[in-house]
Amino acid sequence: MKEEFNIISNLIEENTRVLDVGCGNGDLMKFLQKNKTKDIRGLEISKEKVQNCLSKGLTVIEGNAERDLKQFPKSSFDYVILSQTLQAFLNPELVINELLKVGKKVIVTIPNFGYWRVRLQLLFKGTMPVTENLPHEWYNTPNLHMCTIKDFYNFCSTKNIKIYKSIALKKSRISEINKSNLNYKNLDSHLGIFLIES
Amino acid sequence: MNKNIGSKKIIISNPLKLDCGKEINNFPIAYETYGELNSEKSNAILVFHALTGDQYVSGKNPITNKDGWWSYVVGENKPIDTSKFFVICANVIGGCMGSYGPSTINESTGKQIGTDFPIITINDMVNAQYELIKYLEIEKLFAVVGGSMGGMQVLQFVANFPNKAKLAIPIACTSSHSAQNIAFNELGRQAIMADSKWENGFYSNYKLNPDKGLAVARMAAHITYLSEKGLQEKFGRKLQDRDSLRYGFEADFQIESYLRYQGSVFVDRFDANSYLYITRAMDYFDLSKQYKGNLSDAFKKSKTKFFVISFTSDWLYPTSENREIVIALNSIGTDVGFVEIESDKGHDSFLLDVPSFLKTLGDYINSTYKIINERRI
């Protein structure tokens, strides 16, 4: 988690306006508030988590990204962050489009379903993968649309979404993703982090 | 009827032009304060009361001898901690607890003003209370807070005085009174006016009181403050002090007895004309209309931080209406937080012991106070 926060923080310029979509208990918000910018908001679907955030004095709105991102004006944030949440939406494409409208730049992080540990489970055990990063069973997972780093990379090029920066994370090892190492990074990383723009 | 035992009071000499066109001056505002104003005058919180509330937010209400109406929220070690904050609450104009209202005695006639009192609005109430803040010489309030009609006053206050408060917390309210809200208020008013003792509002001249009508108004309104589930769980079809139905129109059911009790205690503390005037003020409230249909424009000049709260079972001021306020604020980039609190207690949730509400509100106020003070240093 800490590594991901550091990478996200490094992608953000100081004193900019940031929206964290699916902000959970506000850990990333707190981290960015301390390190980057005071001007940070959150959107979260769980009442309990929203209450936790508000209790810490964080500005968070209870809401659903698929429905409630519309209320923010176009380009009203310098950065919109979606950390490990894209796979949980009914319609991830719609959410990405909304994020790109609201934010001048968007940071999306993706638990990589192409990671070799994940692939091996399905290949050898023949069961849906359960890993440290994807701890749920098939019957109780909130993840409806799992994808791989490669899937997201291809999605961006098909939809003409500009990728500013793409970073692969394996444990605490950070590396850049590019066209030539895409297949390898897709196999060897547990998390992908993308800085994109429409 | 105009009771204000022990309450602080000031006379506003500045003329106040009302929305109805009339002008008032030299009128009283009764208020209460709790806690101490600090030397920087940075810890003041103005609380606005709801329709039947008064200035007695916390402690014992000297009129009813019961706890103040927001005792769960305001007091020592409560969410709004009076050992830390200086809390101010004024009786609204139109009210009957010492501020200028229909039961105020007209000095030239020696009689109550009655329905010669001008129609007032939420805007007028807020403008009158602004005079109190000026009198107390508070340059900037830390927060303005209120539920229901108190929440409407919060919204109007920020619209009228964009930089007078650092934080605004409207709770369980709306920016525009809905048809359903108006309908229920009209029902209450008609109950009062149908009472033969109302005498067109001049009942005090005849030493009368339309208490039957006012009690019915209160009973009807009280239902709207609860939820179906809450009523069912608390009362169900339980009988009142009897084992079987009596086949008559006495209060067989506990819910009937409860409503009758609520009606009867209400008439002892509230003036029927005040009920008419204040419900009218609520019905006339339409903040977006004041800004040509664009609610966001009401807050455009303000840097005030907002925290909007609604309750799941509140069908009088439902979450959707509270959300409209959030949407309007978001569309102009205001720093706004929002949560819908889970509760079966209906609209009244904001007045009751709802732990997740009290905790979130208290923590939010305290951490925001801390953050704002740290930034200043």
Coordinates of C-alpha atoms in Angstrom, one line a residue:
Chain A
M1 CA 0.0 0.0 0.0
K2 CA 2.7 2.4 1.1
E3 CA 4.6 1.9 -2.3
E4 CA 1.5 2.7 -4.2
F5 CA 0.9 5.8 -2.2
N6 CA 4.4 7.0 -2.8
I7 CA 4.1 6.4 -6.6
I8 CA 0.8 8.2 -6.7
S9 CA 2.2 11.1 -4.7
N10 CA 5.2 11.4 -7.0
L11 CA 2.8 11.7 -10.0
I12 CA 1.1 14.7 -8.4
E13 CA 2.3 18.2 -8.4
E14 CA 2.3 20.2 -5.2
N15 CA -0.7 22.4 -4.2
T16 CA -3.0 21.1 -6.9
R17 CA -6.7 20.1 -6.6
V18 CA -7.2 16.4 -6.1
L19 CA -10.2 14.1 -6.0
D20 CA -9.9 10.6 -4.6
V21 CA -12.7 8.4 -6.0
G22 CA -13.4 5.4 -3.8
C23 CA -11.3 7.0 -1.0
G24 CA -12.1 4.3 1.6
N25 CA -11.1 5.3 5.1
G26 CA -9.1 8.2 3.7
D27 CA -5.6 6.8 4.1
L28 CA -4.4 8.0 0.7
M29 CA -6.1 11.4 1.3
K30 CA -4.3 11.8 4.6
F31 CA -1.0 10.8 2.9
L32 CA -1.4 13.3 0.1
Q33 CA -2.6 16.0 2.5
K34 CA 0.6 15.6 4.4
N35 CA 2.9 15.4 1.4
K36 CA 1.4 17.2 -1.5
T37 CA -1.7 19.3 -1.2
K38 CA -4.3 20.5 1.2
D39 CA -6.9 20.7 -1.4
I40 CA -8.1 17.2 -1.6
R41 CA -11.6 15.7 -1.7
G42 CA -13.0 12.2 -1.6
L43 CA -16.0 10.2 -2.9
E44 CA -16.9 7.0 -1.2
I45 CA -19.9 4.6 -1.4
S46 CA -19.7 3.1 2.1
K47 CA -21.5 5.1 4.8
E48 CA -19.2 3.8 7.5
K49 CA -16.0 4.7 5.6
V50 CA -17.4 8.2 4.8
Q51 CA -18.1 8.7 8.5
N52 CA -14.6 7.6 9.3
C53 CA -13.1 10.1 6.8
L54 CA -15.4 13.0 8.0
S55 CA -14.4 12.2 11.6
K56 CA -10.8 12.9 10.6
G57 CA -11.8 16.2 9.1
L58 CA -11.5 15.0 5.5
T59 CA -13.9 16.4 2.9
V60 CA -15.7 13.4 1.6
I61 CA -19.0 12.9 -0.1
E62 CA -21.0 9.8 0.2
G63 CA -21.8 8.7 -3.3
N64 CA -21.4 6.4 -6.2
A65 CA -18.9 7.2 -8.9
E66 CA -21.1 5.8 -11.6
R67 CA -23.8 8.2 -10.7
D68 CA -22.3 11.1 -8.7
L69 CA -19.2 12.1 -10.7
K70 CA -21.5 14.0 -13.0
Q71 CA -22.1 16.8 -10.5
F72 CA -18.5 18.0 -10.7
P73 CA -17.8 20.4 -13.4
K74 CA -15.5 19.6 -16.3
S75 CA -11.8 19.7 -15.4
S76 CA -12.6 20.9 -11.9
F77 CA -9.7 18.8 -10.5
D78 CA -6.1 18.7 -11.5
Y79 CA -5.9 15.1 -10.6
V80 CA -8.6 12.4 -10.1
I81 CA -7.4 9.2 -8.5
L82 CA -9.0 5.8 -8.8
S83 CA -7.0 3.4 -6.6
Q84 CA -7.7 -0.3 -7.1
T85 CA -11.4 0.3 -7.6
L86 CA -12.0 0.2 -11.4
Q87 CA -12.6 -3.5 -11.3
A88 CA -15.5 -3.1 -8.9
F89 CA -17.7 -1.0 -11.1
L90 CA -20.6 -2.3 -13.2
N91 CA -19.5 -0.1 -16.1
P92 CA -15.8 0.7 -15.9
E93 CA -15.7 2.4 -19.3
L94 CA -18.3 4.9 -18.2
V95 CA -16.4 5.6 -15.0
I96 CA -13.2 6.2 -16.9
N97 CA -15.0 8.6 -19.2
E98 CA -16.4 10.5 -16.2
L99 CA -13.0 10.6 -14.5
L100 CA -11.4 12.0 -17.6
K101 CA -14.1 14.7 -17.8
V102 CA -13.8 15.8 -14.1
G103 CA -10.0 15.6 -13.9
K104 CA -7.4 17.3 -16.1
K105 CA -5.3 14.2 -15.4
V106 CA -6.4 10.8 -14.0
I107 CA -4.4 8.3 -12.0
V108 CA -5.7 4.8 -12.2
T109 CA -4.2 1.8 -10.4
I110 CA -5.1 -1.7 -11.3
P111 CA -4.6 -5.0 -9.5
N112 CA -3.0 -7.0 -12.3
F113 CA -5.0 -10.1 -13.2
G114 CA -2.1 -11.0 -15.5
Y115 CA 0.4 -11.4 -12.7
W116 CA 2.0 -14.9 -12.9
R117 CA 0.8 -15.9 -9.4
V118 CA -2.7 -15.2 -10.5
R119 CA -2.3 -17.0 -13.8
L120 CA -0.8 -20.1 -12.1
Q121 CA -3.7 -20.5 -9.8
L122 CA -6.2 -20.8 -12.6
L123 CA -3.8 -22.8 -14.7
F124 CA -2.7 -25.4 -12.1
K125 CA -5.3 -25.3 -9.4
G126 CA -8.2 -24.7 -11.8
T127 CA -9.8 -22.4 -9.3
M128 CA -10.5 -18.6 -9.4
P129 CA -7.3 -16.9 -8.1
V130 CA -7.1 -15.7 -4.5
T131 CA -4.0 -13.7 -3.7
E132 CA -2.7 -11.2 -1.1
N133 CA -3.9 -8.4 -3.4
L134 CA -7.1 -10.2 -4.5
P135 CA -8.2 -11.8 -1.3
H136 CA -11.9 -12.6 -2.1
E137 CA -13.4 -15.9 -3.3
W138 CA -15.4 -15.9 -6.5
Y139 CA -18.7 -15.9 -4.7
N140 CA -18.1 -12.8 -2.5
T141 CA -15.7 -10.7 -4.5
P142 CA -16.7 -7.1 -5.1
N143 CA -14.6 -7.3 -8.3
L144 CA -16.8 -7.5 -11.3
H145 CA -14.4 -6.6 -14.1
M146 CA -10.9 -7.8 -13.4
C147 CA -8.4 -6.8 -16.0
T148 CA -4.7 -7.0 -16.7
I149 CA -2.1 -4.3 -17.2
K150 CA -2.1 -5.2 -20.8
D151 CA -5.9 -5.0 -21.0
F152 CA -5.8 -1.5 -19.6
Y153 CA -2.9 -0.5 -21.8
N154 CA -4.8 -1.7 -24.9
F155 CA -8.0 -0.1 -23.7
C156 CA -6.3 3.3 -23.6
S157 CA -4.9 3.0 -27.1
T158 CA -8.2 1.8 -28.5
K159 CA -10.1 4.7 -26.9
N160 CA -7.4 7.3 -27.7
I161 CA -6.7 7.9 -24.1
K162 CA -3.2 9.4 -23.7
I163 CA -0.9 7.5 -21.3
Y164 CA 1.5 10.0 -19.7
K165 CA 3.1 7.5 -17.5
S166 CA 2.7 3.8 -16.7
I167 CA 4.4 2.2 -13.8
A168 CA 4.5 -1.5 -12.8
L169 CA 4.9 -2.5 -9.2
K170 CA 6.1 -5.9 -7.9
K171 CA 6.3 -6.1 -4.2
S172 CA 8.3 -2.9 -3.6
R173 CA 10.1 -2.9 -7.0
I174 CA 9.1 -0.1 -9.3
S175 CA 9.6 0.0 -13.1
E176 CA 8.2 1.8 -16.1
I177 CA 5.9 0.0 -18.6
N178 CA 6.4 0.6 -22.3
K179 CA 5.3 -1.0 -25.5
S180 CA 8.3 -3.3 -25.7
N181 CA 8.3 -4.7 -22.1
L182 CA 4.4 -4.8 -21.8
N183 CA 4.1 -8.6 -22.0
Y184 CA 6.8 -9.1 -19.4
K185 CA 5.5 -6.4 -17.0
N186 CA 2.0 -7.9 -17.4
L187 CA 3.4 -11.2 -16.2
D188 CA 5.7 -10.0 -13.5
S189 CA 3.8 -7.2 -11.7
H190 CA 1.0 -7.2 -9.1
L191 CA -0.1 -3.6 -9.7
G192 CA -0.2 -1.2 -12.6
I193 CA -0.3 2.5 -12.1
F194 CA -1.4 4.8 -15.0
L195 CA -1.4 8.5 -15.4
I196 CA -3.8 9.3 -18.2
E197 CA -5.5 12.2 -20.0
S198 CA -8.3 12.3 -22.5
Chain B
M1 CA -47.8 33.9 26.0
N2 CA -44.5 35.5 25.1
K3 CA -42.3 33.8 27.6
N4 CA -38.7 34.6 28.1
I5 CA -37.9 33.9 31.7
G6 CA -34.2 34.3 32.3
S7 CA -33.3 34.8 28.6
K8 CA -30.8 37.3 27.4
K9 CA -32.4 40.0 25.2
I10 CA -31.3 42.9 23.0
I11 CA -33.4 45.5 21.2
I12 CA -32.4 45.9 17.6
S13 CA -32.7 49.6 16.8
N14 CA -31.5 49.4 13.2
P15 CA -34.5 49.2 10.9
L16 CA -34.9 45.9 9.2
K17 CA -36.6 45.8 5.8
L18 CA -38.7 42.6 5.5
D19 CA -39.3 40.6 2.4
C20 CA -43.0 41.5 2.6
G21 CA -42.1 45.2 2.2
K22 CA -42.7 46.3 5.7
E23 CA -40.0 47.6 7.9
I24 CA -39.5 46.9 11.6
N25 CA -37.2 48.6 14.2
N26 CA -36.7 48.6 17.9
F27 CA -37.6 45.0 18.1
P28 CA -36.4 42.4 20.7
I29 CA -34.2 39.4 20.0
A30 CA -34.1 36.8 22.8
Y31 CA -31.1 34.6 22.9
E32 CA -29.0 32.3 25.0
T33 CA -25.2 31.6 25.0
Y34 CA -23.3 28.6 26.3
G35 CA -19.6 28.4 27.0
E36 CA -17.0 31.2 26.8
L37 CA -15.9 33.3 23.8
N38 CA -12.1 33.0 23.6
S39 CA -9.9 36.0 23.4
E40 CA -9.4 35.7 19.6
K41 CA -13.2 35.3 19.3
S42 CA -12.6 32.4 17.0
N43 CA -14.7 29.7 18.8
A44 CA -18.2 31.0 18.2
I45 CA -20.9 28.7 16.8
L46 CA -24.3 30.1 15.9
V47 CA -27.0 27.4 16.2
F48 CA -30.3 28.0 14.4
H49 CA -33.4 26.4 15.8
A50 CA -36.2 24.5 14.0
L51 CA -39.9 25.3 13.7
T52 CA -40.9 24.7 17.3
G53 CA -37.4 25.2 18.9
D54 CA -36.2 28.1 20.9
Q55 CA -33.0 29.6 22.3
Y56 CA -32.7 27.0 25.0
V57 CA -30.4 24.6 23.1
S58 CA -28.7 23.0 26.1
G59 CA -29.1 22.7 29.8
K60 CA -32.6 23.0 31.3
N61 CA -35.2 24.9 29.4
P62 CA -36.7 27.3 32.1
I63 CA -40.1 27.3 30.4
T64 CA -40.6 23.5 30.1
N65 CA -38.2 22.4 32.8
K66 CA -37.0 19.8 30.3
D67 CA -33.6 19.4 28.7
G68 CA -32.8 21.9 26.0
W69 CA -33.9 20.8 22.5
W70 CA -30.4 19.9 21.3
S71 CA -29.0 18.4 24.5
Y72 CA -27.6 15.4 22.7
V73 CA -25.5 17.7 20.5
V74 CA -24.6 20.8 22.6
G75 CA -23.1 20.8 26.1
E76 CA -20.0 19.9 27.9
N77 CA -18.3 16.9 26.3
K78 CA -21.0 16.8 23.7
P79 CA -20.4 16.9 19.9
I80 CA -20.5 20.7 20.1
D81 CA -18.5 20.9 23.3
T82 CA -19.4 24.0 25.3
S83 CA -16.2 23.8 27.3
K84 CA -14.4 24.5 24.0
F85 CA -17.0 26.5 21.9
F86 CA -19.1 29.6 22.5
V87 CA -22.6 28.6 21.4
I88 CA -25.2 31.2 20.6
C89 CA -28.8 30.5 19.8
A90 CA -31.5 33.1 19.2
N91 CA -35.3 32.7 19.2
V92 CA -36.3 33.5 15.6
I93 CA -38.4 36.5 14.9
G94 CA -42.0 35.3 14.6
G95 CA -41.3 33.1 17.6
C96 CA -42.9 33.2 21.0
M97 CA -39.9 32.9 23.4
G98 CA -39.0 36.5 23.7
S99 CA -38.1 37.6 20.2
Y100 CA -40.3 39.9 18.2
G101 CA -43.4 37.9 17.3
P102 CA -47.2 37.9 17.1
S103 CA -47.5 37.5 20.9
T104 CA -45.3 40.5 21.5
I105 CA -47.3 43.3 23.3
N106 CA -47.9 46.3 21.2
E107 CA -46.9 49.1 23.6
S108 CA -49.4 51.6 22.2
T109 CA -52.4 49.3 22.6
G110 CA -51.2 47.1 25.4
K111 CA -52.4 44.1 23.4
Q112 CA -50.7 41.3 21.6
I113 CA -49.9 42.1 18.0
G114 CA -51.6 39.0 16.8
T115 CA -52.1 38.7 13.0
D116 CA -51.2 42.3 12.6
F117 CA -47.7 40.9 12.8
P118 CA -46.0 41.1 9.3
I119 CA -45.4 38.0 7.3
I120 CA -41.7 37.0 7.9
T121 CA -39.4 34.8 5.9
I122 CA -36.3 32.7 6.6
N123 CA -34.3 35.6 5.1
D124 CA -35.8 38.0 7.6
M125 CA -35.0 35.6 10.5
V126 CA -31.4 35.4 9.4
N127 CA -31.0 39.1 8.9
A128 CA -32.4 39.7 12.4
Q129 CA -29.9 37.3 13.9
Y130 CA -27.1 38.9 12.0
E131 CA -27.8 42.0 14.1
L132 CA -27.2 39.9 17.2
I133 CA -23.8 38.7 15.9
K134 CA -22.9 42.3 15.2
Y135 CA -24.0 43.2 18.8
L136 CA -21.8 40.5 20.2
E137 CA -18.9 41.9 18.1
I138 CA -18.0 38.6 16.5
E139 CA -16.2 39.3 13.3
K140 CA -16.2 35.7 12.1
L141 CA -18.1 32.7 13.4
F142 CA -16.4 29.4 13.5
A143 CA -19.6 27.7 12.4
V144 CA -23.3 28.0 11.7
V145 CA -25.2 24.9 12.4
G146 CA -28.9 23.8 12.3
G147 CA -31.3 21.1 11.4
S148 CA -34.6 21.3 9.5
M149 CA -35.7 25.0 9.5
G150 CA -32.4 25.6 11.3
G151 CA -30.6 24.1 8.2
M152 CA -32.6 26.5 5.9
Q153 CA -31.3 29.4 8.0
V154 CA -27.7 28.0 7.7
L155 CA -28.1 28.1 3.9
Q156 CA -29.6 31.6 3.9
F157 CA -27.0 32.9 6.3
V158 CA -24.1 31.8 4.1
A159 CA -25.9 33.2 1.0
N160 CA -26.5 36.6 2.7
F161 CA -23.2 36.8 4.6
P162 CA -20.7 34.8 2.5
N163 CA -17.7 35.3 4.6
K164 CA -19.1 35.4 8.1
A165 CA -18.7 31.8 9.0
K166 CA -15.8 29.4 8.3
L167 CA -18.0 26.3 8.4
A168 CA -21.7 25.7 7.6
I169 CA -23.5 22.5 8.7
P170 CA -27.0 22.3 7.3
I171 CA -28.7 19.1 8.6
A172 CA -31.9 17.3 7.3
C173 CA -33.1 20.3 5.3
T174 CA -33.9 21.6 1.9
S175 CA -33.1 24.6 -0.3
S176 CA -36.7 24.8 -1.4
H177 CA -39.8 23.7 0.5
S178 CA -41.6 21.0 -1.5
A179 CA -45.3 20.6 -2.3
Q180 CA -45.5 17.9 0.4
N181 CA -43.9 20.2 3.0
I182 CA -46.2 23.0 2.2
A183 CA -49.2 20.6 2.2
F184 CA -48.4 19.4 5.8
N185 CA -47.9 23.0 7.0
E186 CA -51.2 24.1 5.4
L187 CA -52.9 21.2 7.2
G188 CA -51.5 22.5 10.5
R189 CA -52.5 26.1 9.8
Q190 CA -56.0 25.1 8.8
A191 CA -56.4 23.2 12.0
I192 CA -55.5 26.3 14.0
M193 CA -57.6 28.6 12.0
A194 CA -60.6 26.2 12.1
D195 CA -60.6 26.5 15.9
S196 CA -63.4 28.9 16.9
K197 CA -61.1 30.3 19.6
W198 CA -58.6 31.5 17.1
E199 CA -60.6 34.7 16.5
N200 CA -58.7 35.7 13.4
G201 CA -55.5 35.7 15.4
F202 CA -56.7 38.0 18.1
Y203 CA -57.5 35.3 20.7
S204 CA -55.5 36.9 23.4
N205 CA -57.8 40.0 23.4
Y206 CA -60.6 37.6 24.4
K207 CA -58.4 35.6 26.8
L208 CA -58.9 32.6 24.5
N209 CA -56.4 30.2 23.0
P210 CA -57.0 27.9 20.0
D211 CA -55.3 25.1 21.8
K212 CA -57.4 22.3 20.2
G213 CA -56.4 23.5 16.7
L214 CA -52.8 23.9 17.7
A215 CA -52.7 20.5 19.3
V216 CA -54.1 18.9 16.1
A217 CA -51.5 20.8 14.1
R218 CA -48.8 19.4 16.3
M219 CA -50.1 15.9 16.1
A220 CA -50.2 15.9 12.3
A221 CA -46.7 17.4 12.2
H222 CA -45.3 15.0 14.7
I223 CA -46.2 12.1 12.4
T224 CA -44.1 13.6 9.7
Y225 CA -41.1 13.8 12.0
L226 CA -41.1 10.0 12.5
S227 CA -40.8 7.0 10.2
E228 CA -43.2 4.2 9.5
K229 CA -40.7 1.7 10.8
G230 CA -40.0 3.7 13.9
L231 CA -43.7 4.1 14.7
Q232 CA -44.4 0.4 14.0
E233 CA -41.5 -0.7 16.3
K234 CA -42.3 1.7 19.1
F235 CA -46.1 1.4 19.1
G236 CA -47.3 -1.2 16.7
R237 CA -50.9 -1.9 17.6
K238 CA -50.2 -1.9 21.4
L239 CA -53.1 -0.8 23.5
Q240 CA -53.0 2.0 26.1
D241 CA -53.7 1.0 29.7
R242 CA -56.3 -1.6 28.6
D243 CA -56.5 -5.2 27.7
S244 CA -59.0 -5.0 24.9
L245 CA -60.6 -2.5 22.5
R246 CA -63.3 -0.3 24.1
Y247 CA -65.4 0.2 21.0
G248 CA -65.3 4.0 21.2
F249 CA -63.2 7.0 20.3
E250 CA -61.0 7.1 23.4
A251 CA -57.3 6.6 22.9
D252 CA -57.3 2.8 22.7
F253 CA -54.0 2.6 21.0
Q254 CA -50.7 3.8 22.4
I255 CA -49.9 5.8 19.3
E256 CA -53.1 7.8 19.8
S257 CA -52.3 8.4 23.4
Y258 CA -48.8 9.4 22.5
L259 CA -50.0 11.9 19.9
R260 CA -52.6 13.4 22.2
Y261 CA -49.9 13.9 24.8
Q262 CA -47.6 15.5 22.3
G263 CA -50.4 17.9 21.3
S264 CA -51.3 18.8 24.8
V265 CA -47.8 19.6 26.1
F266 CA -47.1 21.6 23.0
V267 CA -49.9 24.0 23.5
D268 CA -48.5 24.9 26.9
R269 CA -45.3 26.2 25.4
F270 CA -46.1 27.4 22.0
D271 CA -48.2 30.2 20.5
A272 CA -50.7 29.4 17.8
N273 CA -50.0 32.5 15.7
S274 CA -46.2 31.8 15.9
Y275 CA -47.0 28.4 14.4
L276 CA -48.8 30.1 11.5
Y277 CA -46.1 32.6 10.9
I278 CA -43.1 30.3 11.1
T279 CA -44.6 27.5 9.0
R280 CA -45.4 30.3 6.4
A281 CA -41.8 31.4 6.4
M282 CA -40.7 27.8 5.8
D283 CA -43.2 27.4 2.9
Y284 CA -41.9 30.6 1.3
F285 CA -38.3 29.4 1.5
D286 CA -36.9 28.8 -2.0
L287 CA -33.2 29.8 -2.0
S288 CA -32.6 28.9 -5.7
K289 CA -35.5 31.1 -6.7
Q290 CA -33.8 34.0 -4.9
Y291 CA -30.9 33.5 -7.2
K292 CA -32.9 33.2 -10.5
G293 CA -33.2 29.4 -10.3
N294 CA -29.5 28.8 -9.8
L295 CA -28.8 27.5 -6.3
S296 CA -25.1 27.5 -6.8
D297 CA -25.2 31.3 -7.2
A298 CA -26.3 31.6 -3.6
F299 CA -22.9 30.3 -2.5
K300 CA -20.7 31.6 -5.2
K301 CA -19.2 34.5 -3.2
S302 CA -18.5 32.3 -0.2
K303 CA -15.4 30.5 1.0
T304 CA -17.3 28.8 3.7
K305 CA -16.7 25.0 4.1
F306 CA -19.8 22.9 4.1
F307 CA -20.9 19.6 5.7
V308 CA -24.3 18.4 4.7
I309 CA -26.1 15.6 6.6
S310 CA -29.3 13.7 5.9
F311 CA -31.0 10.6 7.4
T312 CA -32.1 7.5 5.6
S313 CA -35.6 7.4 7.1
D314 CA -36.3 11.2 6.8
W315 CA -39.1 11.5 4.3
L316 CA -40.0 15.1 5.2
Y317 CA -36.6 16.4 4.0
P318 CA -35.3 13.4 2.2
T319 CA -31.7 12.7 1.2
S320 CA -32.4 13.6 -2.4
E321 CA -33.2 17.2 -1.4
N322 CA -30.1 17.4 0.8
R323 CA -28.1 16.1 -2.1
E324 CA -29.3 18.9 -4.3
I325 CA -27.5 21.3 -2.0
V326 CA -24.4 19.2 -2.2
I327 CA -24.6 19.1 -6.0
A328 CA -25.1 22.9 -6.2
L329 CA -22.0 23.4 -4.0
N330 CA -19.9 20.8 -5.9
S331 CA -20.7 22.5 -9.2
I332 CA -18.9 25.6 -8.0
G333 CA -16.0 23.8 -6.3
T334 CA -17.0 24.4 -2.7
D335 CA -15.3 22.4 0.0
V336 CA -18.3 20.2 0.8
G337 CA -18.6 16.9 2.7
F338 CA -21.8 14.9 2.8
V339 CA -23.1 11.8 4.5
E340 CA -26.5 10.1 4.8
I341 CA -26.8 8.7 8.3
E342 CA -28.5 5.3 8.8
S343 CA -31.4 5.8 11.3
D344 CA -35.0 4.6 11.8
K345 CA -35.9 7.7 13.7
G346 CA -37.2 9.8 10.7
H347 CA -36.7 13.5 10.4
D348 CA -36.4 13.8 14.2
S349 CA -33.1 11.8 14.0
F350 CA -31.1 15.1 14.2
L351 CA -32.6 15.8 17.7
L352 CA -32.3 12.3 19.1
D353 CA -29.7 9.9 20.3
V354 CA -28.3 8.6 17.0
P355 CA -24.8 7.6 17.9
S356 CA -23.3 7.5 14.4
F357 CA -24.7 11.0 13.8
L358 CA -23.4 12.4 17.0
K359 CA -20.0 10.9 16.6
T360 CA -19.5 12.0 13.0
L361 CA -20.7 15.5 13.7
G362 CA -18.6 15.9 16.8
D363 CA -15.4 14.4 15.3
Y364 CA -15.9 16.5 12.2
I365 CA -16.4 19.8 14.1
N366 CA -13.4 19.1 16.4
S367 CA -11.0 18.0 13.6
T368 CA -12.0 20.9 11.4
Y369 CA -11.6 23.4 14.2
K370 CA -8.1 21.9 14.8
I371 CA -7.2 22.0 11.1
I372 CA -8.4 25.6 10.6
N373 CA -6.5 26.7 13.7
E374 CA -3.3 24.9 12.6
R375 CA -3.4 26.5 9.2
R376 CA -3.7 30.0 10.7
I377 CA -0.5 29.4 12.7

